[in-house]
Short mmCIF file of C-alpha atoms in Angstrom, two decimals:
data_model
loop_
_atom_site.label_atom_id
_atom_site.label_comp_id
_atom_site.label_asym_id
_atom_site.label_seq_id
_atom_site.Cartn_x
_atom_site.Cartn_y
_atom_site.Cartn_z
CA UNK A 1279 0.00 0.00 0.00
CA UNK A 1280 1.37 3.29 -1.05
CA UNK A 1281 1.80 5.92 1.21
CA UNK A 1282 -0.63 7.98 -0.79
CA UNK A 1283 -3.48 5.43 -0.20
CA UNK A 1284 -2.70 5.03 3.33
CA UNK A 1285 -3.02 9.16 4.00
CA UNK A 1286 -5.86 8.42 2.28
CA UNK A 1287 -7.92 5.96 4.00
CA UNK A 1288 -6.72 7.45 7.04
CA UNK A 1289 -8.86 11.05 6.36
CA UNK A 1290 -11.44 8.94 5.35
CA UNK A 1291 -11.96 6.69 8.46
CA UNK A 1292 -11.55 9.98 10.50
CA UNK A 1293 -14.28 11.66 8.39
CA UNK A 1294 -16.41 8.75 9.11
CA UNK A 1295 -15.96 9.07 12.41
CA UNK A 1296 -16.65 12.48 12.75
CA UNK A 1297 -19.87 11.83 10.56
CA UNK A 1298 -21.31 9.36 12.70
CA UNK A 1299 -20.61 11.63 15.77
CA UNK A 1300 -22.31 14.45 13.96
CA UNK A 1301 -25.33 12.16 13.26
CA UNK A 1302 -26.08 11.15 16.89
CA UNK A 1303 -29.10 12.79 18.63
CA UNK A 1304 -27.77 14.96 21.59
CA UNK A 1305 -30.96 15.94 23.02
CA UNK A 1306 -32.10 15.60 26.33
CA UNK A 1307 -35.82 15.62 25.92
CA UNK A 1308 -37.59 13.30 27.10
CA UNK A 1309 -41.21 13.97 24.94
CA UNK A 1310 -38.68 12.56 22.18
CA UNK A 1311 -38.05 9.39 23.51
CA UNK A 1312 -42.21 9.22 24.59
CA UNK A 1313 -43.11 10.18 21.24
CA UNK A 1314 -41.18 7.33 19.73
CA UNK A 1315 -42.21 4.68 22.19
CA UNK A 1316 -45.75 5.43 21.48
CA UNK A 1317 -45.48 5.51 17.58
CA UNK A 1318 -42.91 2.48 17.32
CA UNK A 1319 -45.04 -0.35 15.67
CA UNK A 1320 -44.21 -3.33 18.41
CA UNK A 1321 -44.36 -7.06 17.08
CA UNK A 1322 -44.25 -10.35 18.81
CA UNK A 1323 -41.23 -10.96 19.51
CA UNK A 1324 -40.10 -7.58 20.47
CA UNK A 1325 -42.61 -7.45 23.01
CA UNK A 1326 -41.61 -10.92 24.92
CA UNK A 1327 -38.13 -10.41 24.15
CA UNK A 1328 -38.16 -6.91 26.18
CA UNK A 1329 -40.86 -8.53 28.97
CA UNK A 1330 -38.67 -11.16 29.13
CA UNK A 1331 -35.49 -8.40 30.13
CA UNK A 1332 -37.67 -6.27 32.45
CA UNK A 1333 -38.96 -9.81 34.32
CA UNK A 1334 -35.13 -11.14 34.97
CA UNK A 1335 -33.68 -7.98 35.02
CA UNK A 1336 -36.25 -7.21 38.43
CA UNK A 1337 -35.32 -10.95 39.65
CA UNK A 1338 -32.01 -10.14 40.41
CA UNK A 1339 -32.62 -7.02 41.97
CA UNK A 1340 -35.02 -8.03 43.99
CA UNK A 1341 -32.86 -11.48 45.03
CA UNK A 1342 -29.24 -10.80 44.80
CA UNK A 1343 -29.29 -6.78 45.14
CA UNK A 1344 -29.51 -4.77 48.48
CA UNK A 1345 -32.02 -1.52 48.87
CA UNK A 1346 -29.74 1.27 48.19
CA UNK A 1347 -27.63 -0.16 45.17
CA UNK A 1348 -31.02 -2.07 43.14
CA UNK A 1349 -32.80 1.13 43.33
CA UNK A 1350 -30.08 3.46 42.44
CA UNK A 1351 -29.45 0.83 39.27
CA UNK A 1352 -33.20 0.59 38.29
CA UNK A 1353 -33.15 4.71 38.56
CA UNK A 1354 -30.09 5.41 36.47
CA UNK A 1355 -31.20 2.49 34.15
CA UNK A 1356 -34.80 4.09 33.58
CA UNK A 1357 -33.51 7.65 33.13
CA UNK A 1358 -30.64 6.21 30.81
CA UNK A 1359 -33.64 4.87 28.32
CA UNK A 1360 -35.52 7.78 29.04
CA UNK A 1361 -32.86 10.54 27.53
CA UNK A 1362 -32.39 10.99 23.91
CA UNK A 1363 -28.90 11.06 23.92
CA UNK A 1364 -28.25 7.85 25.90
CA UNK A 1365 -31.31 5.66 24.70
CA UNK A 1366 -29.75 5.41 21.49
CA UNK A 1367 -27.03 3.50 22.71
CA UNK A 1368 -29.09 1.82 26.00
CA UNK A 1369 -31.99 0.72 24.42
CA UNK A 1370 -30.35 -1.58 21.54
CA UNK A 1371 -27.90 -2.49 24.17
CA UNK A 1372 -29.99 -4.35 26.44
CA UNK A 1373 -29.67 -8.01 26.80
CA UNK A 1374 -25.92 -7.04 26.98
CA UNK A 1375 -26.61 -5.34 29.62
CA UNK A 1376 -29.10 -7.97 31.05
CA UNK A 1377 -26.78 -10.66 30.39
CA UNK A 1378 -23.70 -8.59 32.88
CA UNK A 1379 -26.20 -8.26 35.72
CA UNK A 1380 -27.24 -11.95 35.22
CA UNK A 1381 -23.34 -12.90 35.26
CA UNK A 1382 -22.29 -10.86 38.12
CA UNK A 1383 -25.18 -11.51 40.43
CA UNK A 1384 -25.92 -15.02 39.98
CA UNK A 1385 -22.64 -15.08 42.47
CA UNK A 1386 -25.31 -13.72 45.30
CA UNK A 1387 -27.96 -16.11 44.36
CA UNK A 1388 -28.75 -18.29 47.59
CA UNK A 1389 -27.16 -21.78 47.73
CA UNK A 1390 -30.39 -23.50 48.24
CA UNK A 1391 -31.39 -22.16 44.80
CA UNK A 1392 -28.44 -23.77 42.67
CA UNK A 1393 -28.28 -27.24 41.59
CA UNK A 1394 -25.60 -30.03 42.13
CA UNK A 1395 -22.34 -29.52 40.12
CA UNK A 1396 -21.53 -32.13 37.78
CA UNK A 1397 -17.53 -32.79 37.89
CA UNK A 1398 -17.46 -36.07 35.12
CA UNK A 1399 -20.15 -35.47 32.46
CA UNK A 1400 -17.95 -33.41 30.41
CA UNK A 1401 -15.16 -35.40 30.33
CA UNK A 1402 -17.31 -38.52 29.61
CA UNK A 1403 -19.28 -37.16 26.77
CA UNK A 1404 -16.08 -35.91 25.63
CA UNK A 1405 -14.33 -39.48 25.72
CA UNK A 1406 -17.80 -40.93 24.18
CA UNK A 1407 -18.22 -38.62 21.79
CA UNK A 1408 -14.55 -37.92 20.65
CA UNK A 1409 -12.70 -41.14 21.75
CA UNK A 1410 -10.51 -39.33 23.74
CA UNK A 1411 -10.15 -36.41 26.31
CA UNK A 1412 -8.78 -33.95 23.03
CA UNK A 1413 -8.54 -31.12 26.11
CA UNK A 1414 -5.88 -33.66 28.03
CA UNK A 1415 -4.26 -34.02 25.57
CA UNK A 1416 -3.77 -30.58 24.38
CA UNK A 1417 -2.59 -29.57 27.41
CA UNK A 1418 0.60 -32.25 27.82
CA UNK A 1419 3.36 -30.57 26.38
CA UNK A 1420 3.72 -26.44 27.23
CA UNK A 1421 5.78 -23.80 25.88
CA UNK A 1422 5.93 -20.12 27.14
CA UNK A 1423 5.90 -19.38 23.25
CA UNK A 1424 2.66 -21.68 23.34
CA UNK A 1425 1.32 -19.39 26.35
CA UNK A 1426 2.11 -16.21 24.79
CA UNK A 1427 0.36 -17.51 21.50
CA UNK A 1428 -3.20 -18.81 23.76
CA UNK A 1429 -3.17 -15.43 25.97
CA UNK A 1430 -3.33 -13.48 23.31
CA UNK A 1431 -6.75 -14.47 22.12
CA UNK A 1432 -8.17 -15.85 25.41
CA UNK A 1433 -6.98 -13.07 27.93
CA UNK A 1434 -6.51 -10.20 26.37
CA UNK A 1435 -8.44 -9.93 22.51
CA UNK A 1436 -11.65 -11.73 23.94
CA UNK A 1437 -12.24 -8.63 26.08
CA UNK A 1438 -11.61 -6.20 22.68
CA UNK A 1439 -12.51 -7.38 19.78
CA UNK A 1440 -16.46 -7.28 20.33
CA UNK A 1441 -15.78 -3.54 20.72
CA UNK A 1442 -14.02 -3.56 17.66
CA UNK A 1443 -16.95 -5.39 15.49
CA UNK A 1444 -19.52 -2.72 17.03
CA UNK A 1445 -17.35 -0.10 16.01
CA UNK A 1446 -16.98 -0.87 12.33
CA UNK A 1447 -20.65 -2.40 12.38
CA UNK A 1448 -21.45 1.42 13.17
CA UNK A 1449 -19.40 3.12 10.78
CA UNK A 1450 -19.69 1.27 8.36
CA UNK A 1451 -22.58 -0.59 7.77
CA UNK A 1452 -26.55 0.13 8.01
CA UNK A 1453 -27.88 1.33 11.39
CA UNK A 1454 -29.80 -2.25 11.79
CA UNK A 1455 -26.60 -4.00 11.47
CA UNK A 1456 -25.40 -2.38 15.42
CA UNK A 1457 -28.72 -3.47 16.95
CA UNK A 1458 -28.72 -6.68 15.59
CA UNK A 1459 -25.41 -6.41 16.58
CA UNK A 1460 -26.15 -6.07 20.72
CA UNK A 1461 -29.42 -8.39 20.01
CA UNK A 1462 -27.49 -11.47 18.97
CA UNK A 1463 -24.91 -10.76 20.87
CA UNK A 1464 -26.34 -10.25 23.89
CA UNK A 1465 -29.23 -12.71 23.92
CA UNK A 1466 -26.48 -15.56 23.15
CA UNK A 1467 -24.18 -14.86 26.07
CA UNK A 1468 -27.19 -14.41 28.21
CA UNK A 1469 -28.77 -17.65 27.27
CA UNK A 1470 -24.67 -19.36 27.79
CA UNK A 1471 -24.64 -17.92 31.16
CA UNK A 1472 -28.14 -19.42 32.05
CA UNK A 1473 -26.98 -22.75 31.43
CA UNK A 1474 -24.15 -22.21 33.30
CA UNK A 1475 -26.37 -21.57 36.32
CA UNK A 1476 -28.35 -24.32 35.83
CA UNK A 1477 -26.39 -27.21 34.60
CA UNK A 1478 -23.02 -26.15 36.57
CA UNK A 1479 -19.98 -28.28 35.23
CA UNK A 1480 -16.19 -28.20 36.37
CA UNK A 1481 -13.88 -26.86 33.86
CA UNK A 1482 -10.36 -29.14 32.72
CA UNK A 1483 -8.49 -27.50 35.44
CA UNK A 1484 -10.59 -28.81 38.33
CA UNK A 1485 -9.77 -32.21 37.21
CA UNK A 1486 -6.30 -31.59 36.90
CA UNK A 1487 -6.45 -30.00 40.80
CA UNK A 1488 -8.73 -32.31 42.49
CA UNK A 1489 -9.73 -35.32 40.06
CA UNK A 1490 -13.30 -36.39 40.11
CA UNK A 1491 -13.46 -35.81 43.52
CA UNK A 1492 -17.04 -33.98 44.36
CA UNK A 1493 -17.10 -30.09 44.05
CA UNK A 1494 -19.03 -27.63 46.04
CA UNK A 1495 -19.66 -23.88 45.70
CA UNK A 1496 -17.10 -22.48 48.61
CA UNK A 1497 -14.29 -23.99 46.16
CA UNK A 1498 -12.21 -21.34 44.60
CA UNK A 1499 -11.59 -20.96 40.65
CA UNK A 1500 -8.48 -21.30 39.09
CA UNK A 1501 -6.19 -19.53 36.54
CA UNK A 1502 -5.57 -22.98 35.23
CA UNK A 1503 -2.65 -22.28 32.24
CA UNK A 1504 -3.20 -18.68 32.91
CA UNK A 1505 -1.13 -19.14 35.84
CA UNK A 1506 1.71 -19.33 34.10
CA UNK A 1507 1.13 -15.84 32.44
CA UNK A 1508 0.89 -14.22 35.36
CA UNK A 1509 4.20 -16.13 36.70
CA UNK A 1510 6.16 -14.85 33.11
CA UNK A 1511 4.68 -11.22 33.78
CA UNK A 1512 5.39 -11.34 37.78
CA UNK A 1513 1.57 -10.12 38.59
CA UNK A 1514 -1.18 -11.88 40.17
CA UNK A 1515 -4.08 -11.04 38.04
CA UNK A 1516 -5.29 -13.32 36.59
CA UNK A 1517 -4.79 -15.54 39.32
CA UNK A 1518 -7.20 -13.58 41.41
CA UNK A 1519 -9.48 -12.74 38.95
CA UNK A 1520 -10.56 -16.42 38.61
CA UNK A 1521 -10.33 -16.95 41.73
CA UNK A 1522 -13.09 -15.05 42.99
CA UNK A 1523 -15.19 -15.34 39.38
CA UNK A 1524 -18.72 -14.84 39.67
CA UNK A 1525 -19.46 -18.47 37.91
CA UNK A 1526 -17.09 -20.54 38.84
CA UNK A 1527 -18.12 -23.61 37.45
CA UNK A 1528 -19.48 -22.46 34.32
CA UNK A 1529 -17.33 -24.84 31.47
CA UNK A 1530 -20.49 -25.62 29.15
CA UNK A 1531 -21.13 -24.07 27.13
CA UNK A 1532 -17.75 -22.10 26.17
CA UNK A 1533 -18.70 -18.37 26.17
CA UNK A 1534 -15.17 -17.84 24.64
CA UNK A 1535 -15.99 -19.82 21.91
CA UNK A 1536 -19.46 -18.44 21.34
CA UNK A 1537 -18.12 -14.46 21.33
CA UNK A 1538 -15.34 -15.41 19.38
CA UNK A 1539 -17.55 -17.38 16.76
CA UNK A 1540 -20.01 -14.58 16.84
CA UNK A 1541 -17.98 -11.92 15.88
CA UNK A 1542 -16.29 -14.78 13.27
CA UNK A 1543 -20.23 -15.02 11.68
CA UNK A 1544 -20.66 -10.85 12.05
CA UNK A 1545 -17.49 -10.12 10.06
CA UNK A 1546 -18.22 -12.77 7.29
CA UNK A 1547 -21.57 -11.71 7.06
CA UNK A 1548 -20.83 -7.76 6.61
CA UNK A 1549 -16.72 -7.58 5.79
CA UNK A 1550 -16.45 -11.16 3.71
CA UNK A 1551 -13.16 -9.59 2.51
CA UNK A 1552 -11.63 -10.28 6.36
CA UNK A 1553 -13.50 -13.61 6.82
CA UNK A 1554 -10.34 -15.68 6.64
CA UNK A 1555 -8.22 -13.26 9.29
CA UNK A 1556 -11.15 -13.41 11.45
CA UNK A 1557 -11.83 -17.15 11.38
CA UNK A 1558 -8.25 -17.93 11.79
CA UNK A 1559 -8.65 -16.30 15.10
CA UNK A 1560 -11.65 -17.79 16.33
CA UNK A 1561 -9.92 -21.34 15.68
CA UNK A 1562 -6.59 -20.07 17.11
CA UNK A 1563 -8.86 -18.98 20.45
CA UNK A 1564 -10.64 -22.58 20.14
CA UNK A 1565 -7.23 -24.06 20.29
CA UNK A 1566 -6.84 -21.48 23.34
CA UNK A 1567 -9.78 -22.49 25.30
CA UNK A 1568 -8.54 -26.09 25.61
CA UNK A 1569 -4.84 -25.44 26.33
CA UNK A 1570 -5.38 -23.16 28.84
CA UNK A 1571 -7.69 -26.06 30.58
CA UNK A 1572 -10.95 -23.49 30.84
CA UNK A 1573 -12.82 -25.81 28.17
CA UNK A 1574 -13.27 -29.36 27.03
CA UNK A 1575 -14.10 -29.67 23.11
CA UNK A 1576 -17.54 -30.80 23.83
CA UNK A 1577 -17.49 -26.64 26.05
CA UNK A 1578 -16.58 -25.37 22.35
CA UNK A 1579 -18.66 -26.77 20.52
CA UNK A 1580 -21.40 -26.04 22.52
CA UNK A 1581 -20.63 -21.81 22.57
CA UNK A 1582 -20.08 -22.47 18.49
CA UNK A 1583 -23.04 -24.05 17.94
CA UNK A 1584 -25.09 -21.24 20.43
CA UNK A 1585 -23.44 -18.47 18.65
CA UNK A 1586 -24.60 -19.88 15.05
CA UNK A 1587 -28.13 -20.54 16.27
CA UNK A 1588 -28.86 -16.89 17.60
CA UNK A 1589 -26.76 -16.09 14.55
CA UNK A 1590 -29.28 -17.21 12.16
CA UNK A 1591 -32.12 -16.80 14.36
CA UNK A 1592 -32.06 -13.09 14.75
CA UNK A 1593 -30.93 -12.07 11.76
CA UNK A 1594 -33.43 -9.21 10.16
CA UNK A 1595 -34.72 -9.78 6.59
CA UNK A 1596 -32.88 -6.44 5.66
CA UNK A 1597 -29.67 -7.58 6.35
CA UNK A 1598 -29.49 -10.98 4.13
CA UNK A 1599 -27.52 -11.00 1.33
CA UNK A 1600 -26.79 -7.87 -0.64
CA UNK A 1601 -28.44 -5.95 2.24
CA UNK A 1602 -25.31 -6.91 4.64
CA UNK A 1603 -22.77 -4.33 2.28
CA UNK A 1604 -25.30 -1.55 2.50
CA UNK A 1605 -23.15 1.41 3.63
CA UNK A 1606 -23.46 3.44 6.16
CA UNK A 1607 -24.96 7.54 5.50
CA UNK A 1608 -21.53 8.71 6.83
CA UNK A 1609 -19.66 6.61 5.26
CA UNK A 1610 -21.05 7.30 1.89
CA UNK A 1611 -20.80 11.18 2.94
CA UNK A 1612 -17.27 10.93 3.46
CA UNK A 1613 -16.20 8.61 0.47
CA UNK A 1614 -18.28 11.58 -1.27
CA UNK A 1615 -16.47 14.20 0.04
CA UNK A 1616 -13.04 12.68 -0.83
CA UNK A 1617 -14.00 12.16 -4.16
CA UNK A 1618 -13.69 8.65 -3.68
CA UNK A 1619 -15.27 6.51 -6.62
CA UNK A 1620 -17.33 3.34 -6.29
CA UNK A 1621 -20.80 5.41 -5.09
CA UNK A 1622 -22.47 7.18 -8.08
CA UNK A 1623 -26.00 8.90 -7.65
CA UNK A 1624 -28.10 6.36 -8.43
CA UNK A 1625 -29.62 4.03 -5.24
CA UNK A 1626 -28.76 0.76 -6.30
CA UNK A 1627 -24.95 1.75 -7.50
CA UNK A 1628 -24.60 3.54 -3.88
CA UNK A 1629 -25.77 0.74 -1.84
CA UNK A 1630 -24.26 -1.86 -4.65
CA UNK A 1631 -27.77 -3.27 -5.38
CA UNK A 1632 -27.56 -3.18 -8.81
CA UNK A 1633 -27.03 -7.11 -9.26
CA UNK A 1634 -30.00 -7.27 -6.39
CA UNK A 1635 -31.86 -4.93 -9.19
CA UNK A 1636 -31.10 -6.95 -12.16
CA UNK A 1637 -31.80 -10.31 -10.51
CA UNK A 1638 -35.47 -9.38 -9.57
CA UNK A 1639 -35.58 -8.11 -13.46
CA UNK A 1640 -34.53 -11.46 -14.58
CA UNK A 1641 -37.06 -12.93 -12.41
CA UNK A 1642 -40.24 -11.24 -13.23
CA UNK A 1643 -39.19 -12.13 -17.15
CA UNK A 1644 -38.63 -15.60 -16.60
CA UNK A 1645 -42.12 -15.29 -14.40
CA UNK A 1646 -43.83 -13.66 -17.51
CA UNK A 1647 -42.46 -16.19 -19.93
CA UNK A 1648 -43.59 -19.04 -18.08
CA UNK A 1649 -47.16 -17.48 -17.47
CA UNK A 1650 -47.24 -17.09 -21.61
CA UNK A 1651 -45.65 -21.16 -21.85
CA UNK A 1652 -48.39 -22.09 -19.77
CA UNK A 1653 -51.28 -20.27 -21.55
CA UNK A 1654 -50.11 -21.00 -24.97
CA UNK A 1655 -49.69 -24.66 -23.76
CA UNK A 1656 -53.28 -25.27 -22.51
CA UNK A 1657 -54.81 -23.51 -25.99
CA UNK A 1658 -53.26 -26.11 -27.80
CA UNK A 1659 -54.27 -28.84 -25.91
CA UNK A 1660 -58.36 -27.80 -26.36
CA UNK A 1661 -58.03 -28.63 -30.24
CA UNK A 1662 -59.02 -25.14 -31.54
CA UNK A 1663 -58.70 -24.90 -35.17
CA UNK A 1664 -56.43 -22.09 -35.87
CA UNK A 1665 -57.51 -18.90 -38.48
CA UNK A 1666 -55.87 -18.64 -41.31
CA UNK A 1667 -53.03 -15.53 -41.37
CA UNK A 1668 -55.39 -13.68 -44.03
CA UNK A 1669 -58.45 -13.68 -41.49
CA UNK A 1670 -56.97 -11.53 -39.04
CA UNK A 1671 -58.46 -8.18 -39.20
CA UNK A 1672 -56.52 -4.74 -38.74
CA UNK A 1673 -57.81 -3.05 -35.47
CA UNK A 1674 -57.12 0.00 -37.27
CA UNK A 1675 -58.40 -0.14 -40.90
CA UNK A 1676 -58.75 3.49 -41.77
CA UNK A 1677 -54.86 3.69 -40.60
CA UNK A 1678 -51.61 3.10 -42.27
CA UNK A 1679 -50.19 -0.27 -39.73
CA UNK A 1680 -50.01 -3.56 -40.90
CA UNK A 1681 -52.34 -6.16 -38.91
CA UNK A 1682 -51.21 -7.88 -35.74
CA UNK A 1683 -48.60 -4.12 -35.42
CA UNK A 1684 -49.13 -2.02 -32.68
CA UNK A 1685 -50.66 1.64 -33.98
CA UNK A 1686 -48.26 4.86 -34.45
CA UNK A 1687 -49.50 6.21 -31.06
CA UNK A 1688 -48.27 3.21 -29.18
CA UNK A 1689 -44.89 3.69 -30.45
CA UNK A 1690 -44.85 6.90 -29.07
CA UNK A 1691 -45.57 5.98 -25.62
CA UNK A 1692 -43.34 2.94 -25.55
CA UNK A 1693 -40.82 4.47 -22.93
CA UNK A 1694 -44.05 5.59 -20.77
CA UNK A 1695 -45.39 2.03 -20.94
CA UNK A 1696 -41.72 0.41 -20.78
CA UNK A 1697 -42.28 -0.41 -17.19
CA UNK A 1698 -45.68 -1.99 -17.79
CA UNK A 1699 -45.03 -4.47 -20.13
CA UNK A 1700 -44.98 -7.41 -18.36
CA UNK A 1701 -47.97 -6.56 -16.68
CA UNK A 1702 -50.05 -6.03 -20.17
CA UNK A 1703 -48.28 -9.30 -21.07
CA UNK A 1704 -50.11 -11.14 -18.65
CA UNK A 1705 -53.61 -9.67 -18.59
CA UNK A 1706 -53.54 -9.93 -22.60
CA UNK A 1707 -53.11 -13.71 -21.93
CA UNK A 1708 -55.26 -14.40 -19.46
CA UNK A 1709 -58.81 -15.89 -20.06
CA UNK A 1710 -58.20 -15.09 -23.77
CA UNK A 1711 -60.38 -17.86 -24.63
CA UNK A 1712 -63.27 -16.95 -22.99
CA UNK A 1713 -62.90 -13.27 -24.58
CA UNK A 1714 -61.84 -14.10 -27.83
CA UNK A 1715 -65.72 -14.79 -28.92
CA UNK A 1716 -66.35 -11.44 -28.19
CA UNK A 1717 -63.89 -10.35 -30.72
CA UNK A 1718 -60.76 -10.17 -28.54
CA UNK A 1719 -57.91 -10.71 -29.87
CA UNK A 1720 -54.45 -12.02 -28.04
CA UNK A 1721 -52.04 -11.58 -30.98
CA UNK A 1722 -53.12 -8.17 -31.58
CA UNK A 1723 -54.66 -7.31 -28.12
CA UNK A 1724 -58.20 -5.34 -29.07
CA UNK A 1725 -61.10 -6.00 -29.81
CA UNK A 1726 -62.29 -6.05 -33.59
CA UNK A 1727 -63.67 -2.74 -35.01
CA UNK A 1728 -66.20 -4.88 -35.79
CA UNK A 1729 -68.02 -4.93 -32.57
CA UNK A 1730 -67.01 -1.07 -31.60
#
């Protein structure tokens, strides 16, 4: 890349950015927001998924949160949505938001209320399912090179890269593409962490510390190979961060593997041109999960297969196929302003739906054609004698056109009627044997002068 291109690219991601800024709403009103709420056409599933939020959301405050710091959240939470400025960003973020209090508080949730944890399904089903215990065996042979190259992805770019994909999902792509964005997202950690509550499983390291000995809830976590990155760095953070982790025992299913194959789906889907980079991470943090002893393979499969479910399941009719590469309004501003090529004026060249434009062409002509196959084909199976090429009369006989030729006037309006054509195709065809004793014609398509 020339340095030329590179200055560049550089103005124009910072004119993007400044765009997008530009384009929030900073108001404080509140009769916005109201206005908005009341007008917004709610389906279905937007009204359970949000009753759904609200119900949990006031479960853990009510079970896990003291007085002072439940209603301080609700408060800050309700004005947060309230505000213009802030329920732009709160409102599409909320099972993220849902699934963090879920995570954190489930810690406080009463013993009584949690069931047994299971320390040998996982490495059964693994053995069953794999023939061996692939996590075991990944975890043999160590290298500090081998720790540098699983920390990377597991302890340090699982905590950024979601951040990342919102950011370029924003400036980059459709507004729809962010929400569904913090929808999928969100809804498929959230679920991950409820099964971790409810089916709680001990990760590889447990069995490495204490075998299949029984587990209980006082135990503490572990760093398991992360341990040994806080020994090359001299700190103690990871250490005590998984130590004191709010679900300790929460190996299936991997949410490492199910953020990491989310944002793997999310780039594909919207920036195909990075899909191998970003899959070659997700598989190096697979590798990651397993080394480190947080996951068994049957963990990451589990989070991939989550991920891809709420993947597919969420995704909004706009944003299939040509409608993921829809750009952005600032985006296109700023390529504009840059004199950048590739956007014209046209609608389908800016948001590169011409192909979308052509194919739905194509398709209404092959439709038409195979409405006239069909016609044609049941006339000639009733037997009717056909008129000889001499009988047809003119619908015009005082005029100058040859029979079976559309008049002068026609010709004239040809580009008027260019986008009808197919539509006069169809009704000339249909029922033309019932009409064609009243003089109707469907070569010629009118009616005999003799009957005007």
């Amino acid at each position: 890349m020339s340095v030329r291109i590179l200055v560049r690219n550089i103005r124009l991601l910072l004119l993007t950015i400044q765009n997008s800024i530009l384009s929030l709403n900073t108001s404080f009103d509140p009769s916005i927001t109201i206005t908005k709420f009341r007008s917004h056409k709610w389906t279905t599933k937007q009204i359970a998924l949000y009753t759904f939020d609200v119900l949990l959301a006031v479960f853990w405050m009510v079970s896990c949160m003291s007085f002072p710091f439940n209603f301080g959240l609700a408060t800050v939470w309700s004005l947060a949505l309230l505000l213009p400025i802030s329920s732009q960003f709160v409102a599409p973020a909320t099972p993220i938001f849902i699934w963090l209090i879920t995570y954190f508080t489930s810690k406080f949730l009463p013993i009584s209320y949690r069931p047994g944890i299971s320390v040998s399904v996982l490495p059964t089903l693994e053995t069953v399912l794999y023939g061996a215990n692939i996590s075991d065996i990944l975890t043999r042979w160590t290298h500090p090179v081998l720790d540098i190259v699983a920390w990377l992805p597991y302890g340090l770019l699982h905590f950024v890269v979601p951040f990342v994909v919102a950011i370029f999902l924003w400036l980059f792509r459709q507004k729809a593409a962010l929400k569904y964005w913090a929808v999928a997202f969100g809804y498929m950690n959230l679920t991950g962490v409820i099964v971790q509550i409810l089916f709680p499983c001990a990760a590889p390291w447990y069995e490495v510390i204490y075998g299949l000995t029984p587990a209980h809830y006082g135990m503490p976590g572990s760093a398991g190979g992360l341990a040994r990155i806080d020994k090359l760095f001299h700190s103690h953070g990871y250490t005590s961060t998984f130590s004191n982790s709010a679900v300790i025992f929460g190996a299936f299913p991997s949410l490492h593997s199910g953020c990491s194959t989310m944002e793997a789906l999310f780039i594909s889907h919207f920036f195909p041109q990075h899909t191998l980079k970003i899959w070659c991470y997700t598989l190096t943090l697979y590798w990651a999960t397993m080394y480190l002893t947080h996951h068994y393979l049957i963990d990451v499969v589990g989070g991939a297969c989550l991920s891809i479910a709420f993947f597919y399941i969420l995704m909004p009719w706009e944003l299939k196929e040509d409608g993921a590469r829809e750009r952005s309004g600032p985006y296109i501003a700023a390529r504009q302003a840059l004199g950048i090529g590739g956007i014209r004026g046209s609608k389908y060249e800016q948001y590169d739906l011409e192909r979308r434009a052509n194919r739905e062409r194509m398709g209404r002509n092959r439709a038409t054609m195979s409405s006239a196959d069909s016609v044609s084909s049941s006339r000639s199976s009733l037997d009717v004698v056909p008129l000889p090429v001499g009988s047809l009369r003119s619908p015009n006989p005082d005029g100058g056109t040859s029979a079976g030729l559309p008049p002068a006037s026609y010709a004239q309006n040809s580009s008027a009627a260019k986008s009808h054509r197919h539509t006069a195709s169809i009704a000339s065809l249909i029922h033309a044997d019932d009409r064609v004793e009243e003089g109707w014609s469907p070569v010629i398509g009118e009616f005999s002068s003799s009957i005007r």
